[in-house]
Amino acid sequence: MPVDHEERRKQIAEALLRIADTEGLQSASMRAVAAEAGVSLRLVQYYFTTKQALLLDALARLGTQLQARMDRFVRAAGTPPTPRSTVTAILTSILPTDAESRRITRTYAAYYTLVLGDPALEKQATAQPDLLEGFLARQIGAAQESGEVAPERDPVMTAAGLLAMVNGLGSSVLGGQRTGDAALAVLTHHLDELFGEPR
Amino acid sequence: MPVDHEERRKQIAEALLRIADTEGLQSASMRAVAAEAGVSLRLVQYYFTTKQALLLDALARLGTQLQARMDRFVRAAGTPPTPRSTVTAILTSILPTDAESRRITRTYAAYYTLVLGDPALEKQATAQPDLLEGFLARQIGAAQESGEVAPERDPVMTAAGLLAMVNGLGSSVLGGQRTGDAALAVLTHHLDELFGEPR
DNA sequence: AAGGGTGTGGTACACCTGTACCATGAGCAT
DNA sequence: ATGCTCATGGTACAGGTGTACCACACCCTT
């Protein structure tokens, strides 16, 4: 058995994600995934016994991709990293402004309806935002100590608000209500207001 | 034909919305809707020729319900209405904090995936937020002129940010990441920060 | 050389989906 | 009374769904 299981699983899971991105999860039948991945239906069943398992694995991979993108953005944000550059990097990395972020955001959106109502998926999907929110809150707290952010702001509330705003902005972009650049402008306006003026 | 068409349509559409709320739209088959409404499958077909039509009509009704709720909140906000009370009323009315708003938010969420990718639904769903955003922006602008809001804030950006934040907060509540009260606390914190302190 | 697990293919099965079709009362106009 | 349109019921049909089952070829171990 010289086949690399992980490789095949990745190949199939990413086919699922591709379909979720372009046509939505409702079009991601086992057969469609198999065709997209260029394998037989049986193989999809073989590597992921059930559809639920495939969905869950693909969602985890999507999370990893987003994490990698955020890391990349944070690293590219500037040396030395300041709280402001870090927060800005993370939040802008989530916004659907380029091809990759649009893809990721759309795919997450495709999962959204599915996640509600399925506690198994729910746990998987809420763990990451919780950590992220705490991290952002700490960054804002640090910015407060260095005087960049007004002391009367509550770091936890502010972090939660910013993250929710980015989420909402992302939705509005996907819904065609706003362009990605417009959403970015809204975000930067609020960041400018939170930290000192322009930069 | 002494039957009231509008009444029957309402009965059926609301059955659809009830299913969308409790089990998601993927469980809202024509048969399920018929059963929920207590009518035959044929009748659902009769009053809404196609499923698409039923979905669209129900979505419009949902929009009307939300609009009614917002109106109610705004009227109850206080006399005379101030920009702050109006903005607060509208935004809190959207947040899933009580049974009705939870129902409305959940049902909108159920539509979310469907709306993306279907331009027909998209137009119907983005018209309302656009108007709302403009209205909020004007309220904030008025608050600026009376000195309640700092003049360096951009009303349009601020309105867009707040609305997006409320949207995102709603999602996090539905996802079980936060309680409705916690979301409300985040919102009021930001409103307090936007307008003068507490009240 | 034999055997057994592993990877793969094809296919069948039971079920659910939206929609189309046929039929039948009931009230009203002629 | 005789039609006619409206409102309703039942059911059939074609297609797609996830999953289960059967078969076979390979390679590694014994």
Short mmCIF file of C-alpha atoms (C1' of nucleotides) in Angstrom, two decimals:
data_model
loop_
_atom_site.label_atom_id
_atom_site.label_comp_id
_atom_site.label_asym_id
_atom_site.label_seq_id
_atom_site.Cartn_x
_atom_site.Cartn_y
_atom_site.Cartn_z
CA MET A 1 0.00 0.00 0.00
CA PRO A 2 2.33 2.68 -1.21
CA VAL A 3 -0.47 5.27 -1.29
CA ASP A 4 -0.19 8.22 1.00
CA HIS A 5 -3.42 8.34 2.91
CA GLU A 6 -3.01 11.92 3.99
CA GLU A 7 -2.35 12.98 0.43
CA ARG A 8 -5.53 11.33 -0.84
CA ARG A 9 -7.58 12.74 2.02
CA LYS A 10 -6.25 16.18 1.28
CA GLN A 11 -6.99 15.80 -2.40
CA ILE A 12 -10.57 14.83 -1.70
CA ALA A 13 -11.20 17.31 1.09
CA GLU A 14 -9.91 20.17 -1.02
CA ALA A 15 -12.18 19.12 -3.84
CA LEU A 16 -15.04 19.44 -1.38
CA LEU A 17 -13.86 22.89 -0.36
CA ARG A 18 -13.58 23.94 -3.98
CA ILE A 19 -17.17 22.95 -4.61
CA ALA A 20 -18.34 24.62 -1.43
CA ASP A 21 -16.64 27.80 -2.58
CA THR A 22 -17.95 27.90 -6.09
CA GLU A 23 -21.35 26.23 -5.88
CA GLY A 24 -22.15 25.99 -2.19
CA LEU A 25 -22.27 22.99 0.06
CA GLN A 26 -25.70 21.95 -1.17
CA SER A 27 -24.04 20.99 -4.45
CA ALA A 28 -21.31 19.05 -2.72
CA SER A 29 -22.67 15.56 -3.03
CA MET A 30 -20.37 12.60 -2.60
CA ARG A 31 -20.49 12.03 -6.32
CA ALA A 32 -19.71 15.63 -7.13
CA VAL A 33 -16.76 15.60 -4.76
CA ALA A 34 -15.50 12.40 -6.30
CA ALA A 35 -15.74 13.85 -9.79
CA GLU A 36 -14.05 17.09 -8.75
CA ALA A 37 -11.24 15.16 -7.10
CA GLY A 38 -10.94 12.86 -10.09
CA VAL A 39 -11.55 9.70 -8.13
CA SER A 40 -14.34 7.18 -7.90
CA LEU A 41 -17.24 7.55 -5.53
CA ARG A 42 -16.03 4.46 -3.76
CA LEU A 43 -12.73 6.08 -2.89
CA VAL A 44 -14.40 9.03 -1.24
CA GLN A 45 -16.29 6.53 0.85
CA TYR A 46 -13.12 4.64 1.54
CA TYR A 47 -11.09 7.53 2.90
CA PHE A 48 -14.00 9.20 4.63
CA THR A 49 -16.49 6.58 5.65
CA THR A 50 -19.35 9.01 5.99
CA LYS A 51 -20.18 12.37 4.53
CA GLN A 52 -20.26 13.95 7.95
CA ALA A 53 -16.64 12.91 8.44
CA LEU A 54 -15.66 14.43 5.12
CA LEU A 55 -17.37 17.70 5.94
CA LEU A 56 -15.72 17.85 9.31
CA ASP A 57 -12.26 17.08 8.00
CA ALA A 58 -12.58 19.65 5.25
CA LEU A 59 -13.72 22.26 7.73
CA ALA A 60 -10.68 21.59 9.86
CA ARG A 61 -8.44 22.03 6.84
CA LEU A 62 -10.16 25.29 6.02
CA GLY A 63 -9.44 26.47 9.53
CA THR A 64 -5.78 25.57 9.09
CA GLN A 65 -5.66 27.53 5.85
CA LEU A 66 -7.10 30.60 7.48
CA GLN A 67 -4.70 30.24 10.37
CA ALA A 68 -1.78 30.04 7.96
CA ARG A 69 -2.98 33.15 6.18
CA MET A 70 -3.27 35.07 9.42
CA ASP A 71 0.22 33.99 10.46
CA ARG A 72 1.57 35.10 7.11
CA PHE A 73 -0.11 38.48 7.42
CA VAL A 74 1.12 38.98 10.96
CA ARG A 75 4.68 38.12 10.02
CA ALA A 76 4.55 40.48 7.06
CA ALA A 77 3.05 43.23 9.16
CA GLY A 78 6.35 44.71 10.20
CA THR A 79 9.34 44.29 12.42
CA PRO A 80 9.21 44.86 15.24
CA PRO A 81 5.53 43.91 15.53
CA THR A 82 3.44 46.48 17.32
CA PRO A 83 -0.01 45.79 18.76
CA ARG A 84 -1.51 48.01 16.10
CA SER A 85 0.19 46.31 13.19
CA THR A 86 -0.67 42.90 14.59
CA VAL A 87 -4.33 43.70 15.11
CA THR A 88 -4.56 45.34 11.72
CA ALA A 89 -2.88 42.41 10.03
CA ILE A 90 -5.18 39.85 11.59
CA LEU A 91 -8.37 41.71 10.90
CA THR A 92 -7.52 42.60 7.32
CA SER A 93 -6.42 39.05 6.63
CA ILE A 94 -9.96 37.90 7.37
CA LEU A 95 -11.68 40.44 5.16
CA PRO A 96 -12.47 39.18 1.65
CA THR A 97 -10.29 41.52 -0.36
CA ASP A 98 -8.12 39.24 -2.47
CA ALA A 99 -8.73 35.93 -4.19
CA GLU A 100 -7.59 33.76 -1.29
CA SER A 101 -9.57 35.55 1.39
CA ARG A 102 -12.63 35.63 -0.81
CA ARG A 103 -12.33 31.93 -1.28
CA ILE A 104 -11.90 31.26 2.41
CA THR A 105 -14.71 33.57 3.43
CA ARG A 106 -17.09 32.15 0.86
CA THR A 107 -16.30 28.64 1.93
CA TYR A 108 -16.84 29.46 5.58
CA ALA A 109 -20.11 31.06 4.61
CA ALA A 110 -21.11 27.87 2.85
CA TYR A 111 -20.56 26.02 6.10
CA TYR A 112 -22.36 28.59 8.18
CA THR A 113 -25.87 27.23 7.88
CA LEU A 114 -24.57 23.74 8.43
CA VAL A 115 -22.68 24.64 11.57
CA LEU A 116 -25.78 26.01 13.25
CA GLY A 117 -27.78 23.10 14.54
CA ASP A 118 -24.96 20.59 14.46
CA PRO A 119 -23.23 20.74 17.84
CA ALA A 120 -20.32 18.62 16.60
CA LEU A 121 -19.42 21.16 13.94
CA GLU A 122 -20.28 24.01 16.23
CA LYS A 123 -17.60 23.14 18.73
CA GLN A 124 -15.02 22.86 16.00
CA ALA A 125 -15.98 26.21 14.54
CA THR A 126 -16.22 28.31 17.70
CA ALA A 127 -12.95 27.26 19.29
CA GLN A 128 -10.82 29.30 16.91
CA PRO A 129 -12.74 32.61 17.17
CA ASP A 130 -12.69 32.38 20.94
CA LEU A 131 -8.92 32.11 21.03
CA LEU A 132 -8.58 34.82 18.44
CA GLU A 133 -10.77 37.15 20.41
CA GLY A 134 -8.67 36.66 23.51
CA PHE A 135 -5.50 37.27 21.57
CA LEU A 136 -6.83 40.49 20.10
CA ALA A 137 -7.98 41.63 23.51
CA ARG A 138 -4.47 41.14 24.88
CA GLN A 139 -2.99 43.10 22.01
CA ILE A 140 -5.37 45.96 22.67
CA GLY A 141 -4.57 45.81 26.35
CA ALA A 142 -0.88 46.10 25.52
CA ALA A 143 -1.61 49.07 23.28
CA GLN A 144 -3.38 50.66 26.19
CA GLU A 145 -0.33 50.33 28.42
CA SER A 146 1.84 51.99 25.83
CA GLY A 147 -0.70 54.77 25.48
CA GLU A 148 -1.79 54.08 21.92
CA VAL A 149 -5.34 53.25 22.94
CA ALA A 150 -7.48 55.31 25.29
CA PRO A 151 -7.64 53.73 28.76
CA GLU A 152 -11.42 53.88 29.05
CA ARG A 153 -11.88 51.27 26.34
CA ASP A 154 -12.56 47.76 27.50
CA PRO A 155 -10.10 45.53 25.63
CA VAL A 156 -12.37 42.49 25.66
CA MET A 157 -15.39 44.42 24.44
CA THR A 158 -13.37 46.20 21.82
CA ALA A 159 -11.82 43.02 20.52
CA ALA A 160 -15.20 41.31 20.36
CA GLY A 161 -16.69 44.27 18.57
CA LEU A 162 -13.93 44.48 16.01
CA LEU A 163 -14.05 40.80 15.24
CA ALA A 164 -17.82 40.88 14.91
CA MET A 165 -17.56 43.89 12.65
CA VAL A 166 -15.07 42.16 10.38
CA ASN A 167 -17.39 39.19 10.24
CA GLY A 168 -20.33 41.35 9.36
CA LEU A 169 -18.33 43.28 6.79
CA GLY A 170 -17.31 40.00 5.21
CA SER A 171 -20.94 38.97 4.94
CA SER A 172 -21.87 42.21 3.29
CA VAL A 173 -19.09 41.79 0.75
CA LEU A 174 -20.21 38.26 -0.07
CA GLY A 175 -23.76 39.48 -0.38
CA GLY A 176 -22.67 41.98 -2.99
CA GLN A 177 -23.66 44.91 -0.83
CA ARG A 178 -20.16 46.30 -0.66
CA THR A 179 -16.83 45.79 -2.38
CA GLY A 180 -13.92 44.34 -0.51
CA ASP A 181 -12.11 47.67 -0.64
CA ALA A 182 -15.10 49.48 0.79
CA ALA A 183 -15.20 47.01 3.65
CA LEU A 184 -11.50 47.53 4.22
CA ALA A 185 -12.06 51.28 4.32
CA VAL A 186 -14.69 50.85 7.02
CA LEU A 187 -12.35 48.69 9.04
CA THR A 188 -9.37 51.02 8.77
CA HIS A 189 -11.56 53.96 9.69
CA HIS A 190 -12.44 52.24 12.92
CA LEU A 191 -8.87 51.17 13.57
CA ASP A 192 -7.69 54.72 13.02
CA GLU A 193 -10.28 55.84 15.49
CA LEU A 194 -9.27 53.20 18.02
CA PHE A 195 -5.53 53.75 17.88
CA GLY A 196 -4.24 57.27 17.40
CA GLU A 197 -4.92 59.05 14.13
CA PRO A 198 -3.70 57.89 10.69
CA ARG A 199 -0.37 56.38 11.60
CA MET B 1 -64.26 30.50 -3.81
CA PRO B 2 -64.70 32.00 -0.39
CA VAL B 3 -61.11 31.18 0.56
CA ASP B 4 -58.81 34.05 1.34
CA HIS B 5 -55.78 33.54 -0.82
CA GLU B 6 -53.57 35.85 1.20
CA GLU B 7 -54.52 34.03 4.38
CA ARG B 8 -53.59 30.65 2.95
CA ARG B 9 -50.34 31.98 1.53
CA LYS B 10 -49.47 33.46 4.87
CA GLN B 11 -50.29 30.22 6.63
CA ILE B 12 -48.02 28.26 4.32
CA ALA B 13 -45.19 30.77 4.19
CA GLU B 14 -45.08 31.01 7.95
CA ALA B 15 -44.92 27.25 8.19
CA LEU B 16 -41.84 27.45 5.97
CA LEU B 17 -40.33 30.09 8.21
CA ARG B 18 -41.04 28.01 11.29
CA ILE B 19 -39.19 25.07 9.80
CA ALA B 20 -36.32 27.27 8.66
CA ASP B 21 -36.04 28.56 12.20
CA THR B 22 -36.11 25.26 14.00
CA GLU B 23 -34.54 22.83 11.56
CA GLY B 24 -32.96 24.94 8.86
CA LEU B 25 -33.97 25.44 5.27
CA GLN B 26 -32.47 22.15 4.16
CA SER B 27 -35.28 20.42 6.05
CA ALA B 28 -37.90 22.62 4.48
CA SER B 29 -39.10 20.37 1.72
CA MET B 30 -42.43 21.01 0.08
CA ARG B 31 -43.85 18.04 1.93
CA ALA B 32 -42.49 19.18 5.26
CA VAL B 33 -43.95 22.63 4.75
CA ALA B 34 -47.28 21.14 3.80
CA ALA B 35 -47.32 18.99 6.91
CA GLU B 36 -46.28 21.88 9.13
CA ALA B 37 -49.00 24.06 7.66
CA GLY B 38 -51.54 21.27 7.96
CA VAL B 39 -52.39 21.22 4.29
CA SER B 40 -51.78 18.85 1.42
CA LEU B 41 -48.68 18.96 -0.74
CA ARG B 42 -50.89 19.88 -3.64
CA LEU B 43 -52.06 23.03 -1.93
CA VAL B 44 -48.55 24.27 -1.38
CA GLN B 45 -48.02 23.79 -5.08
CA TYR B 46 -51.28 25.52 -5.80
CA TYR B 47 -50.60 28.72 -3.90
CA PHE B 48 -46.92 28.82 -4.73
CA THR B 49 -46.35 27.18 -8.05
CA THR B 50 -42.68 26.58 -7.45
CA LYS B 51 -40.49 26.21 -4.42
CA GLN B 52 -38.42 29.20 -5.40
CA ALA B 53 -41.56 31.33 -5.28
CA LEU B 54 -42.40 30.04 -1.82
CA LEU B 55 -38.91 30.76 -0.55
CA LEU B 56 -38.98 34.23 -1.97
CA ASP B 57 -42.39 35.07 -0.58
CA ALA B 58 -41.47 33.78 2.85
CA LEU B 59 -38.27 35.81 2.82
CA ALA B 60 -40.25 38.94 2.01
CA ARG B 61 -42.56 38.22 4.93
CA LEU B 62 -39.59 37.76 7.20
CA GLY B 63 -38.31 41.13 6.11
CA THR B 64 -41.66 42.68 6.93
CA GLN B 65 -41.60 41.10 10.38
CA LEU B 66 -38.16 42.49 11.10
CA GLN B 67 -39.22 45.89 9.83
CA ALA B 68 -42.25 45.82 12.13
CA ARG B 69 -40.05 44.91 15.07
CA MET B 70 -37.66 47.74 14.35
CA ASP B 71 -40.52 50.20 14.05
CA ARG B 72 -41.91 49.00 17.36
CA PHE B 73 -38.54 49.42 19.06
CA VAL B 74 -38.02 52.85 17.62
CA ARG B 75 -41.46 54.02 18.73
CA ALA B 76 -40.86 52.65 22.21
CA ALA B 77 -37.43 54.22 22.39
CA GLY B 78 -38.63 57.46 23.91
CA THR B 79 -40.39 60.69 23.19
CA PRO B 80 -39.05 62.82 21.78
CA PRO B 81 -36.82 60.52 19.76
CA THR B 82 -33.17 61.45 19.83
CA PRO B 83 -30.60 60.17 17.34
CA ARG B 84 -29.01 58.14 20.09
CA SER B 85 -32.21 56.47 21.21
CA THR B 86 -33.19 55.78 17.63
CA VAL B 87 -29.87 54.22 16.69
CA THR B 88 -29.79 52.23 19.89
CA ALA B 89 -33.32 51.00 19.36
CA ILE B 90 -32.68 49.85 15.82
CA LEU B 91 -29.45 48.07 16.56
CA THR B 92 -30.68 46.32 19.68
CA SER B 93 -33.84 45.25 17.91
CA ILE B 94 -31.72 43.26 15.48
CA LEU B 95 -29.63 41.54 18.12
CA PRO B 96 -30.92 38.08 19.11
CA THR B 97 -31.73 38.75 22.73
CA ASP B 98 -35.37 37.73 23.10
CA ALA B 99 -37.46 34.98 21.59
CA GLU B 100 -38.69 36.99 18.61
CA SER B 101 -35.32 38.36 17.61
CA ARG B 102 -33.71 34.97 18.04
CA ARG B 103 -36.32 33.51 15.75
CA ILE B 104 -35.87 36.22 13.14
CA THR B 105 -32.10 36.07 13.26
CA ARG B 106 -32.02 32.30 13.06
CA THR B 107 -34.37 32.32 10.12
CA TYR B 108 -32.34 34.92 8.29
CA ALA B 109 -29.28 32.82 8.97
CA ALA B 110 -31.02 29.84 7.45
CA TYR B 111 -31.51 31.87 4.29
CA TYR B 112 -27.98 33.18 4.27
CA THR B 113 -26.33 30.39 2.33
CA LEU B 114 -29.21 30.36 -0.08
CA VAL B 115 -29.04 34.07 -0.74
CA LEU B 116 -25.40 33.91 -1.80
CA GLY B 117 -25.27 32.62 -5.31
CA ASP B 118 -28.87 33.38 -6.16
CA PRO B 119 -28.99 36.90 -7.58
CA ALA B 120 -32.78 37.01 -7.40
CA LEU B 121 -32.77 36.51 -3.65
CA GLU B 122 -29.69 38.66 -3.29
CA LYS B 123 -31.38 41.76 -4.58
CA GLN B 124 -34.32 41.25 -2.28
CA ALA B 125 -32.06 40.77 0.73
CA THR B 126 -29.61 43.61 0.22
CA ALA B 127 -32.11 46.36 -0.45
CA GLN B 128 -33.19 46.61 3.16
CA PRO B 129 -29.70 46.80 4.76
CA ASP B 130 -28.69 49.47 2.29
CA LEU B 131 -31.58 51.68 3.24
CA LEU B 132 -31.02 50.97 6.90
CA GLU B 133 -27.38 51.90 6.65
CA GLY B 134 -28.24 55.21 5.06
CA PHE B 135 -30.81 55.93 7.72
CA LEU B 136 -28.36 55.19 10.53
CA ALA B 137 -25.75 57.36 8.85
CA ARG B 138 -28.17 60.29 8.78
CA GLN B 139 -29.00 59.79 12.44
CA ILE B 140 -25.33 59.82 13.34
CA GLY B 141 -24.83 62.90 11.21
CA ALA B 142 -27.63 64.62 13.11
CA ALA B 143 -26.02 63.60 16.39
CA GLN B 144 -22.82 65.19 15.19
CA GLU B 145 -24.54 68.50 14.55
CA SER B 146 -25.98 68.54 18.05
CA GLY B 147 -22.55 67.74 19.44
CA GLU B 148 -23.31 64.26 20.78
CA VAL B 149 -20.87 62.58 18.42
CA ALA B 150 -17.33 63.72 17.75
CA PRO B 151 -17.07 65.56 14.42
CA GLU B 152 -14.11 63.56 13.14
CA ARG B 153 -16.20 60.42 12.80
CA ASP B 154 -17.43 59.61 9.34
CA PRO B 155 -21.17 58.97 9.66
CA VAL B 156 -21.32 56.58 6.75
CA MET B 157 -18.34 54.55 7.92
CA THR B 158 -19.59 54.51 11.47
CA ALA B 159 -23.05 53.38 10.47
CA ALA B 160 -21.66 50.65 8.26
CA GLY B 161 -19.35 49.50 11.03
CA LEU B 162 -22.07 49.37 13.63
CA LEU B 163 -24.45 47.47 11.40
CA ALA B 164 -21.75 45.01 10.47
CA MET B 165 -20.86 44.59 14.12
CA VAL B 166 -24.43 43.84 15.05
CA ASN B 167 -24.58 41.32 12.25
CA GLY B 168 -21.40 39.65 13.42
CA LEU B 169 -22.53 39.67 17.01
CA GLY B 170 -25.75 38.03 15.97
CA SER B 171 -23.82 35.29 14.21
CA SER B 172 -21.70 34.66 17.27
CA VAL B 173 -24.80 34.36 19.41
CA LEU B 174 -26.38 31.88 17.02
CA GLY B 175 -23.14 29.94 16.96
CA GLY B 176 -23.26 29.58 20.71
CA GLN B 177 -20.10 31.55 21.16
CA ARG B 178 -21.77 34.26 23.19
CA THR B 179 -25.07 34.86 24.96
CA GLY B 180 -27.47 37.46 23.71
CA ASP B 181 -26.84 39.60 26.75
CA ALA B 182 -23.09 39.47 26.23
CA ALA B 183 -23.59 40.61 22.64
CA LEU B 184 -25.81 43.41 23.86
CA ALA B 185 -23.11 44.45 26.31
CA VAL B 186 -20.57 44.67 23.50
CA LEU B 187 -22.93 46.77 21.45
CA THR B 188 -23.81 49.19 24.26
CA HIS B 189 -20.15 49.55 25.11
CA HIS B 190 -19.50 50.75 21.58
CA LEU B 191 -22.55 52.98 21.56
CA ASP B 192 -21.46 54.54 24.84
CA GLU B 193 -18.11 55.14 23.29
CA LEU B 194 -19.61 56.67 20.16
CA PHE B 195 -22.04 58.99 21.84
CA GLY B 196 -21.06 60.67 25.07
CA GLU B 197 -20.51 58.52 28.15
CA PRO B 198 -23.22 56.37 29.81
CA ARG B 199 -26.29 58.50 29.20
"C1'" DA C 1 4.00 -20.67 -3.14
"C1'" DA C 2 0.15 -19.25 -0.46
"C1'" DG C 3 -2.64 -16.16 1.91
"C1'" DG C 4 -4.36 -11.96 3.62
"C1'" DG C 5 -5.00 -7.32 4.19
"C1'" DT C 6 -5.22 -2.98 1.48
"C1'" DG C 7 -6.69 0.00 -2.17
"C1'" DT C 8 -9.89 0.38 -5.85
"C1'" DG C 9 -13.92 -0.17 -9.05
"C1'" DG C 10 -18.74 -0.80 -10.05
"C1'" DT C 11 -23.22 -1.02 -8.74
"C1'" DA C 12 -27.50 -1.73 -6.18
"C1'" DC C 13 -30.78 -0.12 -2.72
"C1'" DA C 14 -33.83 2.56 -0.26
"C1'" DC C 15 -35.24 7.05 0.24
"C1'" DC C 16 -36.27 11.80 -0.52
"C1'" DT C 17 -36.77 15.68 -3.69
"C1'" DG C 18 -39.56 19.03 -6.84
"C1'" DT C 19 -42.83 18.95 -10.14
"C1'" DA C 20 -46.59 17.24 -13.32
"C1'" DC C 21 -50.74 15.00 -14.01
"C1'" DC C 22 -55.53 13.33 -13.28
"C1'" DA C 23 -59.65 13.57 -10.81
"C1'" DT C 24 -63.47 15.54 -8.04
"C1'" DG C 25 -66.49 18.48 -5.30
"C1'" DA C 26 -68.63 23.11 -4.79
"C1'" DG C 27 -70.46 27.30 -5.87
"C1'" DC C 28 -71.93 30.55 -9.35
"C1'" DA C 29 -73.52 32.14 -14.03
"C1'" DT C 30 -76.07 31.10 -17.80
"C1'" DA D 1 -80.17 22.25 -14.93
"C1'" DT D 2 -75.74 22.72 -17.20
"C1'" DG D 3 -71.53 24.17 -17.56
"C1'" DC D 4 -67.25 26.51 -15.78
"C1'" DT D 5 -63.91 28.00 -13.01
"C1'" DC D 6 -61.90 27.62 -8.46
"C1'" DA D 7 -60.00 24.93 -4.69
"C1'" DT D 8 -58.47 20.67 -3.29
"C1'" DG D 9 -56.87 15.69 -2.99
"C1'" DG D 10 -54.01 11.91 -4.42
"C1'" DT D 11 -50.45 10.06 -6.83
"C1'" DA D 12 -46.96 9.18 -10.33
"C1'" DC D 13 -42.47 10.24 -12.29
"C1'" DA D 14 -37.77 11.17 -13.05
"C1'" DG D 15 -33.82 12.25 -10.90
"C1'" DG D 16 -30.50 12.74 -7.22
"C1'" DT D 17 -28.92 11.33 -2.39
"C1'" DG D 18 -25.93 8.71 1.12
"C1'" DT D 19 -24.61 4.35 2.06
"C1'" DA D 20 -23.91 -0.81 1.65
"C1'" DC D 21 -22.38 -4.62 -0.83
"C1'" DC D 22 -19.63 -7.59 -4.02
"C1'" DA D 23 -15.56 -8.31 -6.64
"C1'" DC D 24 -10.73 -8.08 -7.89
"C1'" DA D 25 -5.91 -6.94 -8.27
"C1'" DC D 26 -1.84 -5.94 -5.97
"C1'" DC D 27 2.03 -6.36 -2.55
"C1'" DC D 28 3.83 -7.89 1.70
"C1'" DT D 29 4.48 -11.40 4.93
"C1'" DT D 30 4.81 -16.18 6.10
#
